[in-house]
Tab-separated table of C-alpha atoms and ligand atoms in Angstrom:
chain	number	residue	atom	x	y	z
A	15	MET	CA	87.325	97.458	99.870
A	16	LYS	CA	87.705	93.730	99.346
A	17	ILE	CA	86.174	91.298	96.912
A	18	THR	CA	83.277	90.288	99.124
A	19	SER	CA	81.111	87.640	97.585
A	20	ALA	CA	82.494	85.037	99.977
A	21	PRO	CA	83.800	85.501	103.493
A	22	SER	CA	87.520	84.952	103.886
A	23	SER	CA	88.613	81.581	105.181
A	24	PRO	CA	88.198	80.770	108.905
A	25	ALA	CA	91.972	80.473	109.166
A	26	ARG	CA	92.359	83.984	107.783
A	27	GLN	CA	89.651	85.389	110.040
A	28	SER	CA	91.234	83.964	113.163
A	29	ALA	CA	94.685	85.040	112.035
A	30	ALA	CA	93.296	88.526	111.476
A	31	ALA	CA	91.760	88.529	114.922
A	32	GLU	CA	95.118	87.667	116.431
A	33	GLN	CA	96.789	90.566	114.716
A	34	SER	CA	97.024	93.647	116.827
A	35	GLU	CA	97.156	97.088	115.294
A	36	VAL	CA	100.868	97.358	115.948
A	37	GLN	CA	101.725	94.244	113.974
A	38	ARG	CA	103.436	94.938	110.729
A	39	ALA	CA	102.370	93.690	107.318
A	40	VAL	CA	105.921	92.545	106.573
A	41	GLU	CA	108.961	92.613	108.818
A	42	ILE	CA	112.435	91.744	107.521
A	43	ARG	CA	115.319	91.494	109.984
A	44	GLY	CA	118.995	90.905	109.256
A	45	LEU	CA	118.298	89.023	106.035
A	46	THR	CA	121.214	87.599	104.057
A	47	LYS	CA	121.365	85.521	100.912
A	48	HIS	CA	124.478	84.490	98.991
A	49	PHE	CA	124.528	82.901	95.577
A	50	ARG	CA	127.354	80.782	94.241
A	51	ARG	CA	128.538	81.737	90.769
A	52	GLN	CA	129.759	79.318	88.116
A	53	ASP	CA	133.383	80.268	88.851
A	54	GLY	CA	132.910	79.219	92.491
A	55	SER	CA	132.825	82.756	93.906
A	56	THR	CA	129.896	83.826	96.063
A	57	VAL	CA	127.833	86.969	95.655
A	58	PRO	CA	125.943	88.542	98.556
A	59	ALA	CA	122.599	89.226	96.847
A	60	ILE	CA	121.105	90.379	100.171
A	61	ASP	CA	123.500	91.599	102.805
A	62	GLY	CA	121.836	92.243	106.159
A	63	ALA	CA	118.571	93.852	105.019
A	64	ASP	CA	116.067	95.253	107.536
A	65	LEU	CA	112.618	96.597	106.596
A	66	SER	CA	109.453	97.187	108.628
A	67	ILE	CA	106.424	97.621	106.406
A	68	GLU	CA	103.166	98.871	107.911
A	69	LYS	CA	99.764	97.611	106.863
A	70	GLY	CA	98.344	99.399	103.849
A	71	GLU	CA	101.702	100.806	102.749
A	72	PHE	CA	102.912	100.828	99.172
A	73	VAL	CA	106.607	100.088	99.523
A	74	VAL	CA	108.877	100.166	96.486
A	75	LEU	CA	112.217	98.335	96.400
A	76	LEU	CA	114.354	100.498	94.126
A	77	GLY	CA	117.853	100.063	92.853
A	78	PRO	CA	119.960	99.320	89.786
A	79	SER	CA	120.173	95.937	88.132
A	80	GLY	CA	121.795	93.358	90.402
A	81	CYS	CA	121.267	95.242	93.689
A	82	GLY	CA	119.203	92.371	95.125
A	83	LYS	CA	115.637	93.663	94.909
A	84	THR	CA	114.208	90.600	93.158
A	85	THR	CA	115.999	88.248	95.554
A	86	LEU	CA	114.554	90.170	98.499
A	87	LEU	CA	111.030	90.045	97.048
A	88	ARG	CA	111.330	86.347	96.205
A	89	SER	CA	112.552	85.667	99.737
A	90	VAL	CA	109.377	87.243	101.127
A	91	ALA	CA	107.343	85.169	98.654
A	92	GLY	CA	109.093	81.960	99.718
A	93	LEU	CA	110.558	81.395	96.250
A	94	GLU	CA	114.109	81.887	97.517
A	95	THR	CA	115.556	80.557	100.783
A	96	PRO	CA	117.711	83.136	102.567
A	97	ASP	CA	120.857	82.091	104.464
A	98	SER	CA	119.926	83.853	107.671
A	99	GLY	CA	117.642	86.459	109.207
A	100	ARG	CA	113.922	86.573	109.793
A	101	ILE	CA	110.786	87.421	107.788
A	102	THR	CA	107.299	87.814	109.224
A	103	VAL	CA	104.152	88.351	107.178
A	104	GLY	CA	101.110	89.647	109.041
A	105	GLY	CA	102.762	88.786	112.349
A	106	THR	CA	103.467	85.159	111.356
A	107	THR	CA	107.092	84.100	111.063
A	108	VAL	CA	107.505	82.627	107.593
A	109	PHE	CA	111.294	82.396	107.653
A	110	ASP	CA	113.717	82.267	110.546
A	111	GLY	CA	117.275	81.139	109.879
A	112	ALA	CA	117.920	80.692	113.600
A	113	THR	CA	115.102	78.188	114.155
A	114	GLY	CA	115.012	76.676	110.670
A	115	THR	CA	111.453	77.935	110.065
A	116	ASN	CA	110.680	78.147	106.353
A	117	VAL	CA	106.988	78.240	105.445
A	118	GLY	CA	106.365	77.104	101.854
A	119	ALA	CA	105.426	79.682	99.224
A	120	ASP	CA	101.924	78.269	98.848
A	121	ARG	CA	101.270	78.627	102.583
A	122	ARG	CA	102.266	82.282	102.886
A	123	GLU	CA	99.313	84.636	102.960
A	124	LEU	CA	100.319	86.713	99.986
A	125	SER	CA	100.021	86.976	96.210
A	126	MET	CA	102.596	87.815	93.601
A	127	VAL	CA	102.464	89.536	90.219
A	128	PHE	CA	105.386	88.745	87.905
A	129	GLN	CA	107.009	90.791	85.167
A	130	SER	CA	106.269	88.015	82.673
A	131	TYR	CA	102.573	87.796	83.757
A	132	ALA	CA	103.035	84.021	84.343
A	133	LEU	CA	99.594	83.129	82.952
A	134	TRP	CA	98.660	79.604	81.905
A	135	PRO	CA	98.439	79.798	78.089
A	136	HIS	CA	95.904	76.959	77.815
A	137	MET	CA	93.465	78.568	80.252
A	138	THR	CA	91.105	81.460	79.620
A	139	ALA	CA	91.605	84.688	81.556
A	140	ALA	CA	88.783	83.667	83.900
A	141	ARG	CA	90.300	80.198	84.518
A	142	ASN	CA	93.676	81.809	85.224
A	143	VAL	CA	92.075	84.076	87.804
A	144	ARG	CA	90.090	81.201	89.313
A	145	TYR	CA	93.193	79.037	89.622
A	146	PRO	CA	94.326	80.251	93.065
A	147	LEU	CA	90.771	79.882	94.422
A	148	GLU	CA	90.648	76.265	93.240
A	149	ASN	CA	94.042	75.515	94.684
A	150	GLN	CA	93.933	77.436	97.950
A	151	ARG	CA	94.788	75.174	100.858
A	152	GLY	CA	92.039	74.582	103.366
A	153	ALA	CA	89.443	76.567	101.412
A	154	ARG	CA	86.490	74.817	99.789
A	155	ARG	CA	84.265	76.918	97.632
A	156	ASP	CA	81.447	76.079	95.308
A	157	ARG	CA	81.859	76.867	91.643
A	158	SER	CA	79.292	79.690	91.501
A	159	THR	CA	80.938	81.518	94.421
A	160	MET	CA	84.302	81.189	92.731
A	161	ASN	CA	82.937	82.407	89.408
A	162	GLN	CA	81.343	85.386	91.063
A	163	ARG	CA	84.624	86.339	92.711
A	164	VAL	CA	86.482	85.887	89.433
A	165	ALA	CA	83.985	88.155	87.669
A	166	GLU	CA	84.378	90.766	90.411
A	167	ALA	CA	88.164	90.612	90.206
A	168	LEU	CA	88.166	90.937	86.403
A	169	THR	CA	85.759	93.872	86.611
A	170	ALA	CA	87.892	95.520	89.310
A	171	VAL	CA	90.883	95.531	86.944
A	172	GLY	CA	88.801	96.841	84.050
A	173	ILE	CA	88.526	93.716	81.872
A	174	GLY	CA	85.183	92.293	82.996
A	175	ASP	CA	84.350	91.465	79.371
A	176	LEU	CA	87.552	89.544	78.557
A	177	GLY	CA	87.177	86.523	80.856
A	178	GLY	CA	86.657	84.126	77.917
A	179	GLN	CA	89.823	85.155	76.078
A	180	TYR	CA	93.065	83.156	76.136
A	181	PRO	CA	96.314	84.989	77.058
A	182	SER	CA	97.532	84.877	73.435
A	183	GLN	CA	94.392	86.797	72.444
A	184	LEU	CA	95.143	89.615	74.887
A	185	SER	CA	97.518	92.596	74.728
A	186	GLY	CA	100.424	92.844	77.198
A	187	GLY	CA	98.529	95.371	79.289
A	188	GLN	CA	95.409	93.172	79.335
A	189	GLN	CA	97.469	90.123	80.316
A	190	GLN	CA	98.979	92.050	83.202
A	191	ARG	CA	95.459	93.019	84.284
A	192	VAL	CA	94.577	89.317	84.338
A	193	ALA	CA	97.660	88.670	86.494
A	194	LEU	CA	96.578	91.478	88.782
A	195	ALA	CA	93.038	90.092	89.054
A	196	ARG	CA	94.537	86.718	89.945
A	197	ALA	CA	96.559	88.379	92.716
A	198	LEU	CA	93.497	90.198	94.064
A	199	VAL	CA	90.977	87.345	93.902
A	200	ASN	CA	92.226	85.797	97.144
A	201	ASN	CA	91.913	89.030	99.072
A	202	SER	CA	95.549	88.683	100.101
A	203	ASP	CA	96.668	91.221	102.662
A	204	VAL	CA	100.070	91.479	101.013
A	205	VAL	CA	100.682	91.614	97.259
A	206	LEU	CA	104.223	91.378	95.852
A	207	PHE	CA	105.014	92.906	92.458
A	208	ASP	CA	108.162	92.032	90.503
A	209	GLU	CA	108.567	94.796	87.893
A	210	PRO	CA	105.011	94.146	86.678
A	211	LEU	CA	104.863	97.104	84.307
A	212	SER	CA	108.170	96.767	82.502
A	213	ASN	CA	106.793	94.633	79.638
A	214	VAL	CA	103.987	97.010	78.680
A	215	ASP	CA	104.452	100.115	76.555
A	216	ALA	CA	104.930	103.540	78.119
A	217	LYS	CA	101.365	104.818	77.690
A	218	VAL	CA	99.750	101.660	79.101
A	219	ARG	CA	102.305	101.654	81.907
A	220	GLU	CA	101.233	105.136	82.952
A	221	THR	CA	97.556	104.149	82.975
A	222	LEU	CA	98.223	100.924	84.860
A	223	ARG	CA	100.271	102.751	87.488
A	224	VAL	CA	97.428	105.114	88.285
A	225	GLU	CA	94.901	102.269	88.321
A	226	LEU	CA	97.139	100.101	90.460
A	227	LEU	CA	97.437	102.831	93.061
A	228	SER	CA	93.700	103.436	93.210
A	229	MET	CA	93.083	99.669	93.427
A	230	GLN	CA	95.567	99.356	96.251
A	231	ARG	CA	93.769	102.133	98.157
A	232	ARG	CA	90.364	100.558	97.471
A	233	PHE	CA	91.319	96.984	98.352
A	234	GLY	CA	93.589	98.040	101.200
A	235	PHE	CA	96.322	95.478	100.596
A	236	THR	CA	99.952	96.145	101.445
A	237	ALA	CA	102.101	96.341	98.327
A	238	LEU	CA	105.770	95.473	97.994
A	239	PHE	CA	106.828	96.491	94.502
A	240	VAL	CA	110.171	96.036	92.741
A	241	THR	CA	111.346	98.470	90.092
A	242	HIS	CA	114.543	100.041	88.808
A	243	ASP	CA	112.572	103.033	87.485
A	244	GLN	CA	112.878	105.883	89.948
A	245	ALA	CA	110.009	107.909	88.447
A	246	GLU	CA	107.738	104.887	88.910
A	247	ALA	CA	108.957	104.528	92.503
A	248	MET	CA	108.316	108.205	93.283
A	249	GLU	CA	104.804	108.008	91.850
A	250	LEU	CA	103.703	104.809	93.565
A	251	ALA	CA	105.454	104.597	96.899
A	252	THR	CA	104.408	105.627	100.351
A	253	ARG	CA	108.010	104.674	101.165
A	254	ILE	CA	110.956	103.728	98.995
A	255	ALA	CA	113.714	101.328	100.063
A	256	VAL	CA	116.790	102.214	98.033
A	257	LEU	CA	119.022	99.151	97.689
A	258	ASP	CA	122.683	98.891	96.797
A	259	LYS	CA	124.662	95.644	96.823
A	260	GLY	CA	122.021	93.885	98.871
A	261	GLN	CA	121.847	96.569	101.544
A	262	VAL	CA	119.070	99.039	102.278
A	263	GLN	CA	120.774	102.407	101.898
A	264	GLN	CA	117.695	104.394	102.899
A	265	PHE	CA	114.046	103.667	103.652
A	266	GLY	CA	111.932	106.780	103.525
A	267	THR	CA	109.124	108.661	101.808
A	268	PRO	CA	109.766	109.791	98.212
A	269	ASP	CA	110.162	113.299	99.585
A	270	GLU	CA	112.766	112.206	102.138
A	271	VAL	CA	114.910	110.184	99.767
A	272	TYR	CA	114.856	113.016	97.234
A	273	ALA	CA	115.323	115.993	99.533
A	274	ARG	CA	117.408	114.384	102.286
A	275	PRO	CA	119.268	111.427	100.797
A	276	ALA	CA	121.163	109.489	103.465
A	277	THR	CA	124.125	108.709	101.208
A	278	GLU	CA	125.782	109.983	98.064
A	279	TYR	CA	124.627	106.822	96.305
A	280	VAL	CA	120.967	107.608	97.081
A	281	ALA	CA	121.395	111.267	96.075
A	282	LYS	CA	122.788	110.247	92.700
A	283	PHE	CA	120.383	107.383	92.074
A	284	ILE	CA	117.247	109.416	92.823
A	285	GLY	CA	116.954	112.425	90.563
A	286	ASN	CA	119.695	114.470	88.948
A	287	THR	CA	122.667	116.049	90.651
A	288	ASN	CA	125.547	118.414	89.978
A	289	GLU	CA	128.760	117.568	91.765
A	290	LEU	CA	131.806	119.442	93.042
A	291	GLU	CA	134.732	118.196	95.076
A	292	GLY	CA	135.435	120.107	98.244
A	293	THR	CA	138.130	120.328	100.906
A	294	ARG	CA	137.354	121.562	104.379
A	295	THR	CA	138.265	125.198	105.043
A	296	GLU	CA	137.205	128.059	107.306
A	297	GLY	CA	133.404	128.475	107.025
A	298	GLY	CA	132.723	125.562	104.692
A	299	TYR	CA	134.395	123.785	101.779
A	300	SER	CA	136.784	125.073	99.191
A	301	THR	CA	136.137	123.980	95.582
A	302	SER	CA	137.689	124.730	92.212
A	303	LEU	CA	134.859	127.274	91.750
A	304	GLY	CA	135.299	129.028	95.101
A	305	LEU	CA	134.024	128.655	98.660
A	306	VAL	CA	130.783	126.839	99.448
A	307	ARG	CA	129.652	128.167	102.816
A	308	THR	CA	128.060	125.455	104.929
A	309	SER	CA	127.940	124.313	108.530
A	310	ALA	CA	127.587	120.688	107.382
A	311	ALA	CA	130.627	118.687	108.481
A	312	ALA	CA	131.282	115.506	106.552
A	313	GLY	CA	135.041	115.168	106.798
A	314	GLU	CA	138.060	116.767	105.199
A	315	ARG	CA	137.342	115.780	101.614
A	316	VAL	CA	133.738	115.790	100.426
A	317	SER	CA	131.402	115.639	97.454
A	318	LEU	CA	129.103	118.652	97.281
A	319	LEU	CA	125.928	117.800	95.376
A	320	PHE	CA	122.990	119.931	94.325
A	321	ARG	CA	119.872	119.375	92.239
A	322	PRO	CA	119.576	121.185	88.877
A	323	GLU	CA	116.406	122.972	90.042
A	324	HIS	CA	118.177	124.401	93.095
A	325	GLY	CA	120.806	126.369	91.191
A	326	LYS	CA	119.771	129.969	90.489
A	327	LEU	CA	121.240	131.959	87.605
A	328	PHE	CA	122.428	135.553	88.007
A	329	ALA	CA	124.182	138.083	85.821
A	330	GLU	CA	125.966	139.562	88.857
A	331	ARG	CA	127.651	137.667	91.661
A	332	PRO	CA	124.912	136.905	94.239
A	333	ASP	CA	125.448	136.944	98.008
A	334	MET	CA	124.584	133.317	98.629
A	335	ALA	CA	126.194	130.287	100.311
A	336	ALA	CA	127.864	129.563	96.983
A	337	ALA	CA	128.366	131.645	93.854
A	338	LEU	CA	129.880	129.642	91.020
A	339	PRO	CA	131.073	131.537	87.925
A	340	GLY	CA	130.471	130.064	84.487
A	341	ARG	CA	129.292	130.535	80.927
A	342	VAL	CA	126.055	129.313	79.378
A	343	VAL	CA	126.917	126.811	76.642
A	344	ALA	CA	123.425	125.538	75.790
A	345	VAL	CA	119.791	126.379	76.486
A	346	LEU	CA	117.300	123.550	76.074
A	347	PHE	CA	113.555	123.968	76.434
A	348	MET	CA	112.252	120.705	77.925
A	349	GLY	CA	108.509	121.506	78.111
A	350	THR	CA	108.133	121.746	81.892
A	351	HIS	CA	111.437	123.549	82.398
A	352	THR	CA	114.372	125.144	80.632
A	353	GLU	CA	117.743	123.483	81.043
A	354	PHE	CA	120.821	125.716	81.050
A	355	LEU	CA	124.145	123.992	80.600
A	356	VAL	CA	126.789	126.095	82.305
A	357	GLN	CA	130.506	125.461	81.830
A	358	ALA	CA	132.085	126.350	85.158
A	359	GLY	CA	135.823	125.705	84.984
A	360	GLU	CA	136.225	122.002	84.279
A	361	THR	CA	132.693	121.283	85.437
A	362	ARG	CA	129.536	121.211	83.309
A	363	LEU	CA	126.561	122.212	85.484
A	364	ARG	CA	122.893	121.592	84.639
A	365	ILE	CA	120.523	124.241	85.919
A	366	TRP	CA	116.766	124.006	85.526
A	367	VAL	CA	114.440	126.984	85.519
A	368	SER	CA	110.750	126.169	85.521
A	369	GLY	CA	108.754	126.916	82.359
A	370	ARG	CA	110.321	128.647	79.354
A	371	SER	CA	113.099	130.965	80.453
A	372	THR	CA	114.715	133.510	78.139
A	373	ASP	CA	116.717	135.303	80.846
A	374	PHE	CA	120.070	133.989	79.590
A	375	ARG	CA	121.388	132.910	76.247
A	376	ASP	CA	124.148	130.791	74.845
A	377	GLY	CA	127.492	132.487	75.576
A	378	ASP	CA	126.293	134.631	78.520
A	379	GLU	CA	128.609	134.905	81.537
A	380	VAL	CA	126.568	133.884	84.605
A	381	TRP	CA	126.810	133.069	88.288
A	382	VAL	CA	125.144	129.970	89.703
A	383	GLY	CA	123.887	130.803	93.190
A	384	LEU	CA	123.109	128.165	95.824
A	385	ARG	CA	121.432	128.314	99.205
A	386	GLU	CA	123.155	126.422	102.022
A	387	GLN	CA	120.158	124.103	102.546
A	388	ASP	CA	120.295	123.024	98.900
A	389	VAL	CA	123.873	121.747	99.063
A	390	MET	CA	124.207	118.078	100.037
A	391	VAL	CA	127.546	117.194	101.581
A	392	PHE	CA	128.918	113.636	101.625
A	393	PRO	CA	132.312	112.326	102.697
A	394	ARG	CA	134.577	111.233	99.880
A	395	GLU	CA	136.139	107.823	100.039
A	396	GLY	CA	139.132	107.743	102.354
A	397	SER	CA	137.993	110.930	104.084
A	398	GLU	CA	137.161	111.104	107.786
A	399	GLN	CA	133.537	109.991	108.208
A	400	GLN	CA	130.815	112.123	109.714
A	401	GLU	CA	128.905	111.037	112.795
A	402	PRO	CA	126.197	108.506	111.869
A	403	GLN	CA	122.982	110.364	111.124
A	404	GLU	CA	119.727	109.529	112.850
A	405	GLU	CA	117.501	107.199	110.890
A	406	ARG	CA	115.032	109.333	108.998
A	407	ALA	CA	112.459	106.751	108.087
B	110	ATP	N1	120.242	82.024	90.881
B	110	ATP	C1	121.311	82.813	90.979
B	110	ATP	N2	122.563	82.312	90.903
B	110	ATP	C2	123.652	83.083	91.026
B	110	ATP	N3	123.600	84.424	91.228
B	110	ATP	C3	122.388	84.991	91.306
B	110	ATP	C4	121.178	84.229	91.179
B	110	ATP	N4	120.113	85.073	91.294
B	110	ATP	C5	120.643	86.295	91.482
B	110	ATP	N5	121.989	86.265	91.489
B	110	ATP	C6	122.908	87.395	91.707
B	110	ATP	O1	122.489	88.071	92.881
B	110	ATP	C7	122.557	89.483	92.719
B	110	ATP	C8	121.199	90.089	92.949
B	110	ATP	O2	120.311	89.662	91.921
B	110	ATP	P1	118.798	90.168	91.838
B	110	ATP	O3	118.145	89.453	90.710
B	110	ATP	O4	118.167	90.075	93.164
B	110	ATP	O5	119.010	91.699	91.476
B	110	ATP	P2	117.944	92.771	90.970
B	110	ATP	O6	118.248	94.014	91.719
B	110	ATP	O7	116.574	92.246	91.080
B	110	ATP	O8	118.368	92.931	89.452
B	110	ATP	P3	117.450	93.123	88.120
B	110	ATP	O9	116.828	94.482	88.240
B	110	ATP	O10	118.455	93.052	87.016
B	110	ATP	O11	116.463	92.010	88.113
B	110	ATP	C9	123.121	89.709	91.324
B	110	ATP	O12	124.515	89.909	91.445
B	110	ATP	C10	122.825	88.415	90.589
B	110	ATP	O13	123.808	88.161	89.588
């Protein structure tokens, strides 16, 4: 669904006609961007990033503070000039370091929603939403058509009755809805979001997330969304690009990055993990808690990681790929699951059992059993590297 009271501009229609099905919504190739710090040193904010985003996808750029996600988003928007690489939006090259192409931000066919809402304080909500229609290059519209589209956009984001209010008269959540309406009013094919929900309180954030997803499905735009909140990323994304130091560590579905992380960094950043150090031995890896049987080969010295929900607790030693002896030192009921803290040698393991579990108590001697497929094996620094894995995206 699109806001339909006026046909899209002739330029957009012909551009759309030129686009074949195989063309991507956004394509990023070999992008780099360095910043110079006050002390004269340079920091690689983006370091050779590649991403191919299909039309209609909801792609989340996820990573800790400083990993380069905002710089990458702003480069797509045209608010930052990369050093090298190439960006296409809807099949049109908007940046190419090799040819010197750099299409201005106002000429890229996309909209952006900022963390700070970026509303004009002296304009009503409706005027804020109308602003891009009034200032769109090459598009002339009469006032009543514009007002109709503004009303439709405000209604679509659930604040059809607040058009006459000024930003200072609106709550944070309502202001972000205005910003969203402003991004939608142009019927942009691509909408960029820079942590748009981080300034609203937790309850409103949850509501807005759900609404944003359903709006994205209804309007059919491609979303590129920056967050450092992995739960938000898992909920929203069709695919997540996990960034570290300006590089895309993995680009895959939420399921893929959670269940089959490409690197130890991704495994630890997405979800919770328990960790053991292992050294290669006959049949698997030897750890301080015994043998972990696995056919995975990731070098001589490895990190063996497993999710808390994959450890199973037993009173007797189980016949599994790993059986780690320990003692329960705390039992915490978390609502959806029970967390058992198990002291196993020097290592404190977290094991989650769904629902309320009373099978073991504080002080019980237990075995933590693991299946081979639930143990993730990554080379430790300085260890012989495994063969590069096939891209899983
Ligand atoms: N204008 C600038 N001048 C100098 N360094 C910058 C500038 N903008 C960003 N950086 C640096 O580039 C790196 C990436 O910054 P960026 O804002 O893209 O990260 P981010 O992942 O979006 O972080 P956050 O979640 O904190 O916003 C950081 O090391 C940052 O200090």
